[in-house]
CSV table of C-alpha atoms in Angstrom, one decimal:
chain,number,residue,atom,x,y,z
A,1,MET,CA,15.3,-103.7,225.2
A,2,GLU,CA,15.3,-107.2,227.0
A,3,LEU,CA,13.1,-110.1,227.8
A,4,TYR,CA,13.8,-111.9,230.7
A,5,VAL,CA,12.0,-115.8,230.8
A,6,HIS,CA,11.5,-117.4,234.4
A,7,ILE,CA,11.5,-121.2,235.2
A,8,PRO,CA,10.8,-121.5,238.6
A,9,PHE,CA,11.7,-125.6,238.6
A,10,CYS,CA,14.6,-127.3,240.5
A,11,ILE,CA,15.6,-130.9,242.1
A,12,ARG,CA,15.6,-129.4,245.4
A,13,LYS,CA,16.0,-126.0,246.9
A,14,CYS,CA,19.6,-124.6,247.8
A,15,ASN,CA,19.8,-124.5,251.4
A,16,TYR,CA,20.8,-120.6,251.5
A,17,CYS,CA,18.3,-119.4,248.2
A,18,ASP,CA,15.6,-117.2,248.3
A,19,PHE,CA,14.4,-117.1,245.2
A,20,LEU,CA,11.0,-118.1,243.4
A,21,SER,CA,11.8,-121.9,242.8
A,22,PHE,CA,10.7,-125.1,243.7
A,23,PRO,CA,10.2,-129.2,242.9
A,24,SER,CA,7.8,-130.6,241.2
A,25,CYS,CA,6.6,-133.0,238.6
A,26,GLU,CA,6.7,-133.2,235.0
A,27,GLU,CA,3.1,-132.5,235.2
A,28,GLU,CA,3.2,-128.8,236.9
A,29,ARG,CA,6.5,-128.2,234.5
A,30,GLU,CA,4.5,-129.4,231.0
A,31,ALA,CA,1.6,-127.5,232.3
A,32,TYR,CA,3.5,-124.6,233.5
A,33,VAL,CA,5.5,-124.6,230.0
A,34,GLU,CA,2.1,-124.1,228.7
A,35,ALA,CA,1.0,-120.7,229.7
A,36,LEU,CA,4.4,-119.6,230.1
A,37,CYS,CA,3.3,-119.1,225.9
A,38,GLN,CA,0.3,-118.2,226.1
A,39,GLU,CA,1.9,-115.0,227.9
A,40,ILE,CA,5.0,-115.0,225.3
A,41,ILE,CA,2.2,-114.2,222.6
A,42,GLU,CA,0.2,-111.9,224.7
A,43,SER,CA,3.5,-109.9,225.7
A,44,GLY,CA,4.4,-110.2,221.8
A,45,LYS,CA,1.8,-107.4,221.8
A,46,MET,CA,3.1,-105.0,223.8
A,47,ALA,CA,6.2,-104.6,222.1
A,48,LEU,CA,5.8,-104.7,217.9
A,49,ASP,CA,7.4,-101.4,217.2
A,50,GLN,CA,10.6,-103.4,219.6
A,51,LYS,CA,13.5,-105.3,218.9
A,52,LEU,CA,14.8,-107.6,221.2
A,53,ARG,CA,18.7,-107.2,222.4
A,54,SER,CA,19.3,-110.1,224.0
A,55,ILE,CA,16.4,-112.7,226.2
A,56,PHE,CA,17.7,-114.2,229.7
A,57,ILE,CA,16.7,-117.7,230.8
A,58,GLY,CA,16.8,-118.2,234.5
A,59,GLY,CA,15.4,-119.7,237.5
A,60,GLY,CA,14.7,-121.9,239.1
A,61,THR,CA,16.4,-124.7,237.3
A,62,PRO,CA,16.1,-124.2,233.5
A,63,SER,CA,17.2,-126.9,232.3
A,64,ILE,CA,14.9,-129.4,234.8
A,65,LEU,CA,13.6,-128.9,231.6
A,66,THR,CA,13.3,-131.3,228.5
A,67,ILE,CA,14.7,-129.8,224.9
A,68,GLY,CA,11.1,-131.0,223.1
A,69,GLN,CA,9.6,-127.8,226.3
A,70,MET,CA,13.3,-125.3,226.3
A,71,ARG,CA,12.8,-125.1,222.6
A,72,ARG,CA,8.9,-124.8,222.0
A,73,ILE,CA,10.0,-121.6,225.2
A,74,LEU,CA,12.2,-120.2,222.3
A,75,SER,CA,10.3,-120.3,219.3
A,76,CYS,CA,7.4,-119.3,221.0
A,77,VAL,CA,9.6,-116.1,221.9
A,78,ARG,CA,11.0,-115.2,218.3
A,79,GLU,CA,7.4,-116.0,216.8
A,80,ASN,CA,6.0,-113.3,218.9
A,81,PHE,CA,8.9,-111.1,219.3
A,82,GLN,CA,11.3,-109.1,216.3
A,83,MET,CA,14.5,-110.3,217.2
A,84,GLU,CA,17.8,-108.2,216.6
A,85,GLU,CA,20.4,-109.3,214.7
A,86,GLN,CA,23.6,-110.2,217.3
A,87,ILE,CA,21.1,-111.4,220.1
A,88,GLU,CA,22.0,-112.0,223.2
A,89,ILE,CA,20.3,-115.9,224.7
A,90,SER,CA,21.4,-116.6,228.4
A,91,MET,CA,21.0,-119.4,229.7
A,92,GLU,CA,21.5,-120.6,233.7
A,93,ALA,CA,21.9,-123.9,234.1
A,94,ASN,CA,22.8,-126.4,237.2
A,95,PRO,CA,25.1,-130.1,236.9
A,96,GLY,CA,23.4,-132.6,237.6
A,97,THR,CA,20.5,-131.3,234.8
A,98,LEU,CA,23.0,-131.2,231.4
A,99,ASN,CA,23.8,-134.1,229.0
A,100,GLU,CA,25.6,-133.6,225.9
A,101,GLU,CA,21.9,-133.6,223.5
A,102,LYS,CA,21.0,-131.4,226.0
A,103,LEU,CA,23.5,-129.1,225.7
A,104,LYS,CA,24.3,-129.4,222.4
A,105,ALA,CA,20.5,-129.0,221.6
A,106,TYR,CA,20.6,-125.5,223.6
A,107,HIS,CA,23.8,-124.6,221.3
A,108,ASP,CA,21.8,-125.8,218.1
A,109,MET,CA,18.4,-123.3,219.0
A,110,GLY,CA,20.3,-120.3,219.3
A,111,ILE,CA,21.3,-119.9,223.1
A,112,ASN,CA,24.9,-118.6,223.1
A,113,ARG,CA,25.2,-118.0,226.9
A,114,LEU,CA,25.5,-120.9,229.2
A,115,SER,CA,25.6,-119.4,233.2
A,116,ILE,CA,26.8,-122.6,234.9
A,117,GLY,CA,26.3,-122.9,238.8
A,118,LEU,CA,28.9,-124.4,240.8
A,119,GLN,CA,29.2,-122.2,243.8
A,120,SER,CA,32.7,-123.8,244.5
A,121,THR,CA,35.0,-126.9,244.0
A,122,GLU,CA,34.7,-128.3,247.5
A,123,ASP,CA,32.8,-131.0,247.5
A,124,ASP,CA,31.8,-130.8,251.4
A,125,CYS,CA,30.3,-127.4,251.0
A,126,LEU,CA,27.9,-128.3,248.0
A,127,LYS,CA,26.4,-130.3,250.0
A,128,MET,CA,26.2,-128.5,252.8
A,129,LEU,CA,25.0,-125.6,250.5
A,130,GLY,CA,22.4,-128.3,249.3
A,131,ARG,CA,23.5,-128.5,245.9
A,132,ILE,CA,22.3,-131.8,244.3
A,133,HIS,CA,26.2,-132.3,241.9
A,134,ASN,CA,29.7,-132.4,242.8
A,135,PHE,CA,32.5,-130.5,241.5
A,136,ASP,CA,33.0,-134.0,239.8
A,137,GLN,CA,29.8,-133.2,237.5
A,138,PHE,CA,30.6,-129.7,237.0
A,139,LYS,CA,34.2,-130.4,235.5
A,140,GLU,CA,32.4,-133.5,233.1
A,141,ASN,CA,29.3,-131.1,232.5
A,142,TYR,CA,31.7,-128.0,231.7
A,143,GLN,CA,33.6,-129.9,229.1
A,144,TRP,CA,30.2,-131.3,226.7
A,145,ALA,CA,29.1,-127.8,226.8
A,146,ARG,CA,32.3,-126.2,225.6
A,147,GLU,CA,32.0,-129.9,222.8
A,148,ALA,CA,28.6,-128.6,222.2
A,149,GLY,CA,29.8,-125.4,220.9
A,150,PHE,CA,29.6,-122.7,224.2
A,151,GLN,CA,32.3,-120.3,223.1
A,152,ASN,CA,30.6,-117.7,226.4
A,153,VAL,CA,29.9,-119.4,229.4
A,154,ASN,CA,30.4,-117.6,232.4
A,155,ILE,CA,30.9,-119.8,236.2
A,156,ASP,CA,28.8,-118.9,239.7
A,157,ILE,CA,31.0,-119.1,242.8
A,158,MET,CA,30.2,-117.7,246.3
A,159,SER,CA,32.7,-116.9,249.2
A,160,ALA,CA,31.4,-116.5,252.8
A,161,LEU,CA,30.4,-119.8,253.3
A,162,PRO,CA,29.8,-120.9,256.9
A,163,GLY,CA,33.5,-123.2,256.8
A,164,GLN,CA,34.8,-121.6,254.4
A,165,THR,CA,38.7,-121.2,254.5
A,166,ILE,CA,41.2,-118.8,252.8
A,167,SER,CA,42.9,-120.6,251.2
A,168,SER,CA,40.1,-122.9,251.0
A,169,TYR,CA,38.1,-119.9,248.9
A,170,LYS,CA,41.6,-118.8,247.0
A,171,LYS,CA,41.4,-122.6,246.4
A,172,THR,CA,38.3,-122.1,244.1
A,173,LEU,CA,38.5,-119.0,243.0
A,174,GLU,CA,42.3,-120.8,240.7
A,175,THR,CA,39.8,-124.2,239.8
A,176,VAL,CA,38.3,-121.4,238.8
A,177,LEU,CA,40.5,-119.7,236.2
A,178,ALA,CA,41.9,-122.6,234.9
A,179,PHE,CA,39.1,-124.0,233.5
A,180,GLU,CA,39.1,-119.7,231.7
A,181,PRO,CA,35.6,-119.3,231.5
A,182,GLU,CA,34.9,-115.9,229.8
A,183,HIS,CA,32.7,-114.9,232.6
A,184,ILE,CA,33.2,-115.3,235.9
A,185,SER,CA,29.7,-113.7,238.7
A,186,SER,CA,31.2,-113.6,242.5
A,187,TYR,CA,28.5,-113.6,245.1
A,188,SER,CA,29.7,-113.6,249.2
A,189,LEU,CA,27.0,-115.4,251.2
A,190,ILE,CA,23.8,-113.2,252.6
A,191,LEU,CA,22.0,-115.1,255.1
A,192,GLU,CA,18.1,-114.9,253.7
A,193,GLU,CA,14.6,-114.9,256.1
A,194,GLY,CA,13.6,-117.9,255.4
A,195,THR,CA,15.8,-120.1,254.1
A,196,PRO,CA,17.6,-123.5,256.1
A,197,PHE,CA,20.6,-121.5,256.6
A,198,TYR,CA,19.0,-118.6,258.9
A,199,GLU,CA,17.3,-120.4,261.5
A,200,ASP,CA,20.5,-123.0,261.5
A,201,ASP,CA,22.4,-121.5,264.3
A,202,ASN,CA,25.3,-123.9,264.1
A,203,LEU,CA,25.8,-123.1,260.3
A,204,ILE,CA,25.6,-119.4,261.3
A,205,ALA,CA,28.9,-119.9,263.9
A,206,GLN,CA,31.1,-121.8,261.0
A,207,LEU,CA,30.8,-118.6,259.2
A,208,PRO,CA,34.2,-116.4,258.7
A,209,ASP,CA,34.7,-113.4,260.5
A,210,GLU,CA,34.6,-109.6,259.0
A,211,ASP,CA,38.3,-109.3,258.6
A,212,SER,CA,38.8,-113.6,256.3
A,213,GLU,CA,35.5,-112.1,254.6
A,214,ARG,CA,37.2,-108.5,253.8
A,215,THR,CA,39.9,-111.2,252.0
A,216,MET,CA,37.6,-113.4,249.9
A,217,TYR,CA,36.9,-110.1,249.0
A,218,GLU,CA,40.0,-108.4,247.8
A,219,MET,CA,41.0,-112.1,246.6
A,220,THR,CA,38.8,-112.4,244.4
A,221,GLN,CA,39.2,-109.4,242.1
A,222,GLU,CA,42.8,-109.0,242.7
A,223,LEU,CA,43.5,-112.9,240.5
A,224,LEU,CA,40.5,-111.9,239.0
A,225,MET,CA,42.5,-109.0,237.1
A,226,GLN,CA,45.7,-110.5,237.6
A,227,LYS,CA,43.9,-113.9,234.7
A,228,GLY,CA,42.7,-111.4,232.2
A,229,TYR,CA,38.9,-110.8,233.5
A,230,HIS,CA,38.0,-107.0,235.0
A,231,ARG,CA,35.2,-106.0,237.3
A,232,TYR,CA,32.1,-104.2,235.1
A,233,GLU,CA,29.6,-104.9,238.2
A,234,ILE,CA,29.8,-104.7,241.9
A,235,SER,CA,30.2,-108.8,241.9
A,236,ASN,CA,30.5,-109.9,237.7
A,237,TYR,CA,33.9,-110.1,236.0
A,238,SER,CA,34.0,-110.4,232.2
A,239,LYS,CA,36.7,-110.9,229.1
A,240,GLU,CA,37.1,-108.7,227.1
A,241,GLY,CA,33.7,-108.6,225.0
A,242,LYS,CA,32.0,-110.8,227.1
A,243,GLU,CA,29.8,-108.6,229.6
A,244,CYS,CA,26.6,-110.1,230.3
A,245,ILE,CA,24.9,-107.4,227.8
A,246,HIS,CA,21.3,-108.0,229.2
A,247,ASN,CA,22.6,-107.8,232.7
A,248,LEU,CA,23.9,-104.2,231.6
A,249,GLY,CA,20.0,-103.3,230.5
A,250,TYR,CA,19.7,-103.7,233.5
A,251,TRP,CA,21.4,-100.9,235.3
A,252,ASP,CA,21.2,-98.6,232.3
A,253,ASP,CA,18.0,-98.1,231.9
A,254,VAL,CA,16.5,-100.5,229.1
A,255,PRO,CA,13.5,-102.1,229.6
A,256,TYR,CA,12.8,-105.3,229.9
A,257,LEU,CA,9.3,-107.5,229.7
A,258,GLY,CA,9.4,-110.9,232.3
A,259,VAL,CA,6.9,-113.3,231.1
A,260,GLY,CA,6.8,-116.4,234.0
A,261,LEU,CA,5.8,-117.1,236.9
A,262,GLY,CA,6.8,-114.2,239.5
A,263,ALA,CA,8.8,-112.3,236.4
A,264,SER,CA,9.3,-108.8,236.4
A,265,SER,CA,9.4,-106.1,233.9
A,266,TYR,CA,10.2,-102.5,234.1
A,267,TRP,CA,8.2,-100.4,230.2
A,268,ARG,CA,7.3,-97.5,228.9
A,269,GLY,CA,8.4,-95.9,232.1
A,270,CYS,CA,6.4,-98.6,234.4
A,271,ARG,CA,7.1,-101.4,236.4
A,272,PHE,CA,5.3,-104.0,237.6
A,273,SER,CA,5.0,-108.2,238.3
A,274,ASN,CA,3.2,-112.0,237.9
A,275,GLU,CA,1.4,-113.7,239.7
A,276,ARG,CA,4.0,-115.6,241.9
A,277,ASP,CA,0.8,-118.8,242.5
A,278,LEU,CA,1.9,-121.2,240.6
A,279,SER,CA,-1.1,-123.0,239.8
A,280,THR,CA,-3.7,-119.7,239.4
A,281,TYR,CA,-0.5,-118.1,237.1
A,282,ILE,CA,-0.5,-122.5,235.0
A,283,LYS,CA,-4.7,-121.1,234.9
A,284,LYS,CA,-4.3,-117.3,233.9
A,285,PRO,CA,-0.8,-116.2,232.9
A,286,PHE,CA,-1.6,-113.2,231.5
A,287,ILE,CA,-2.9,-109.6,232.7
A,288,PRO,CA,-2.9,-107.0,231.6
A,289,PRO,CA,0.1,-104.7,233.2
A,290,GLU,CA,-1.9,-101.9,233.9
A,291,GLU,CA,-5.0,-104.2,236.1
A,292,ARG,CA,-1.3,-105.9,238.5
A,293,GLU,CA,-1.8,-104.6,242.4
A,294,ASP,CA,2.2,-104.2,242.2
A,295,PHE,CA,1.6,-102.1,238.6
A,296,GLN,CA,3.7,-98.4,239.5
A,297,LYS,CA,3.5,-95.5,237.5
A,298,LEU,CA,7.0,-93.9,237.7
A,299,SER,CA,7.8,-90.6,239.0
A,300,LEU,CA,10.4,-88.5,236.7
A,301,GLU,CA,11.9,-88.0,240.4
A,302,GLU,CA,11.9,-91.9,240.8
A,303,LYS,CA,13.4,-93.1,237.2
A,304,MET,CA,16.6,-90.1,237.8
A,305,GLU,CA,17.0,-92.3,241.4
A,306,GLU,CA,16.4,-95.9,239.5
A,307,TYR,CA,19.9,-94.2,236.9
A,308,MET,CA,21.6,-93.3,239.5
A,309,PHE,CA,21.5,-95.8,242.1
A,310,LEU,CA,21.3,-98.8,239.2
A,311,GLY,CA,23.8,-97.1,236.8
A,312,LEU,CA,26.5,-96.8,239.9
A,313,ARG,CA,26.5,-101.0,240.4
A,314,LYS,CA,28.3,-100.0,237.1
A,315,ARG,CA,32.7,-99.8,237.1
A,316,SER,CA,32.1,-96.9,234.1
A,317,GLY,CA,28.8,-95.9,236.4
A,318,VAL,CA,27.1,-93.1,234.9
A,319,SER,CA,27.1,-90.3,232.4
A,320,ILE,CA,26.6,-86.9,233.5
A,321,SER,CA,25.3,-85.2,230.1
A,322,GLY,CA,23.4,-88.8,229.3
A,323,PHE,CA,21.3,-87.6,233.1
A,324,SER,CA,21.1,-84.4,231.9
A,325,GLN,CA,19.6,-84.4,228.3
A,326,LYS,CA,17.8,-87.7,229.9
A,327,TYR,CA,15.8,-85.6,231.7
A,328,GLY,CA,16.3,-82.2,231.3
A,329,VAL,CA,17.9,-80.7,234.4
A,330,SER,CA,21.1,-81.6,234.9
A,331,MET,CA,22.7,-84.4,237.7
A,332,GLU,CA,24.6,-81.4,239.5
A,333,GLU,CA,21.0,-79.5,240.9
A,334,ILE,CA,19.4,-82.5,241.7
A,335,PHE,CA,21.6,-84.5,243.6
A,336,GLY,CA,24.7,-82.4,243.5
A,337,LYS,CA,25.5,-82.0,247.5
A,338,VAL,CA,25.5,-86.1,247.3
A,339,ILE,CA,27.7,-86.0,244.9
A,340,ASP,CA,30.1,-83.3,246.6
A,341,ARG,CA,29.9,-85.1,249.8
A,342,TYR,CA,31.0,-89.2,248.6
A,343,LYS,CA,33.4,-86.8,246.4
A,344,LYS,CA,35.4,-85.4,249.2
A,345,ILE,CA,35.8,-88.3,251.2
A,346,LYS,CA,37.2,-90.5,248.2
A,347,LEU,CA,34.0,-92.4,247.4
A,348,LEU,CA,32.6,-90.7,244.3
A,349,GLU,CA,34.7,-89.8,241.3
A,350,GLU,CA,34.1,-87.9,238.6
A,351,LYS,CA,36.9,-87.8,235.3
A,352,GLU,CA,35.3,-86.9,231.7
A,353,ASP,CA,31.1,-87.2,232.2
A,354,ARG,CA,31.6,-90.1,234.1
A,355,LEU,CA,30.0,-90.5,237.8
A,356,TYR,CA,31.5,-93.4,239.0
A,357,LEU,CA,32.4,-95.4,242.3
A,358,THR,CA,35.9,-95.9,244.3
A,359,ASP,CA,36.6,-98.7,245.4
A,360,ALA,CA,36.5,-98.3,248.8
A,361,GLY,CA,33.2,-96.8,247.6
A,362,ILE,CA,32.2,-99.8,246.0
A,363,ASP,CA,32.2,-101.7,249.9
A,364,VAL,CA,30.1,-99.6,251.0
A,365,SER,CA,27.7,-99.0,248.0
A,366,ASN,CA,24.3,-99.3,249.2
A,367,HIS,CA,24.5,-97.2,251.1
A,368,ILE,CA,26.2,-94.8,249.0
A,369,PHE,CA,23.7,-96.1,247.4
A,370,CYS,CA,20.0,-94.4,249.7
A,371,GLU,CA,21.9,-91.5,249.8
A,372,PHE,CA,20.6,-90.4,245.7
A,373,LEU,CA,16.6,-91.3,247.4
A,374,ILE,CA,15.2,-88.3,246.7
A,375,LYS,CA,13.8,-86.8,250.0
């Protein structure tokens, strides 16, 4: 099983961000950590027969917390959950909230995978995105992380940004590759309703055209593959053996519990999520899953759908025999028509018990995923 820990706080919300995150004061953060630990204690009782293979601390900006607060959270997890010996513990962090002392403390706590949000190497672009850091701060923070002992670091970057050109994006890619991180996550900007970007017609007018966006997309895969990164999921590249175990779990149907504000869980064949209002959560951080408004016990059909459209996000795709072993019916019987249609036009391919998207299929993956919804 896996555990996701949500820290919703940030210094300032980025202009493109629609995640559950917001600025806060010290008193709110302290009250939140106390409530979060109470939820961890109660959640641990749900998983007495399970061992954690991964923990992912996300946000928001988890590195906004003090060393003591982060240590309390991880100590609480260790006291209330069993862990596998080689557990992956990932933490998201943003330049501008890090220092040498924090990074050394994180490593000493057992955090062994760091995900740093860079987005761009261009300072003007970072300012336009609403980031709180510049590129020099990132470089300094990255060096500190290495000196602290981190040997598994991810860097987040973005493409198709307002004002971004093919050449400026290529510069970002080449500069990031020079740091030789173990993992790179590359996302194309999506305008989300309710964000400042969505409301800014001037910025929208500066978005790269479709051909330029396509070139950036293809360039990402080409340059990263040349440098020894393999694309193991639609937006994620890693060196061999450095794939994010936690993220693979989401796509491999591994059960997980989410703790913290708004965190989602997939547990015992059910989906449910937490309260999204901070003050309400702090007063009552744990509610039994079956008492939550969005509690949903997945039907057999829904489980089969998720097996397909989550598993197909991976470049390795899904196991055909694994499907029948799991659900007692063949993949062909349930999804045969859809599979045959997309194999004929070379968007899906089948090889050695695996069904996976081709490169062309990845380009239209969202459309294909929708086809695996059982009517």
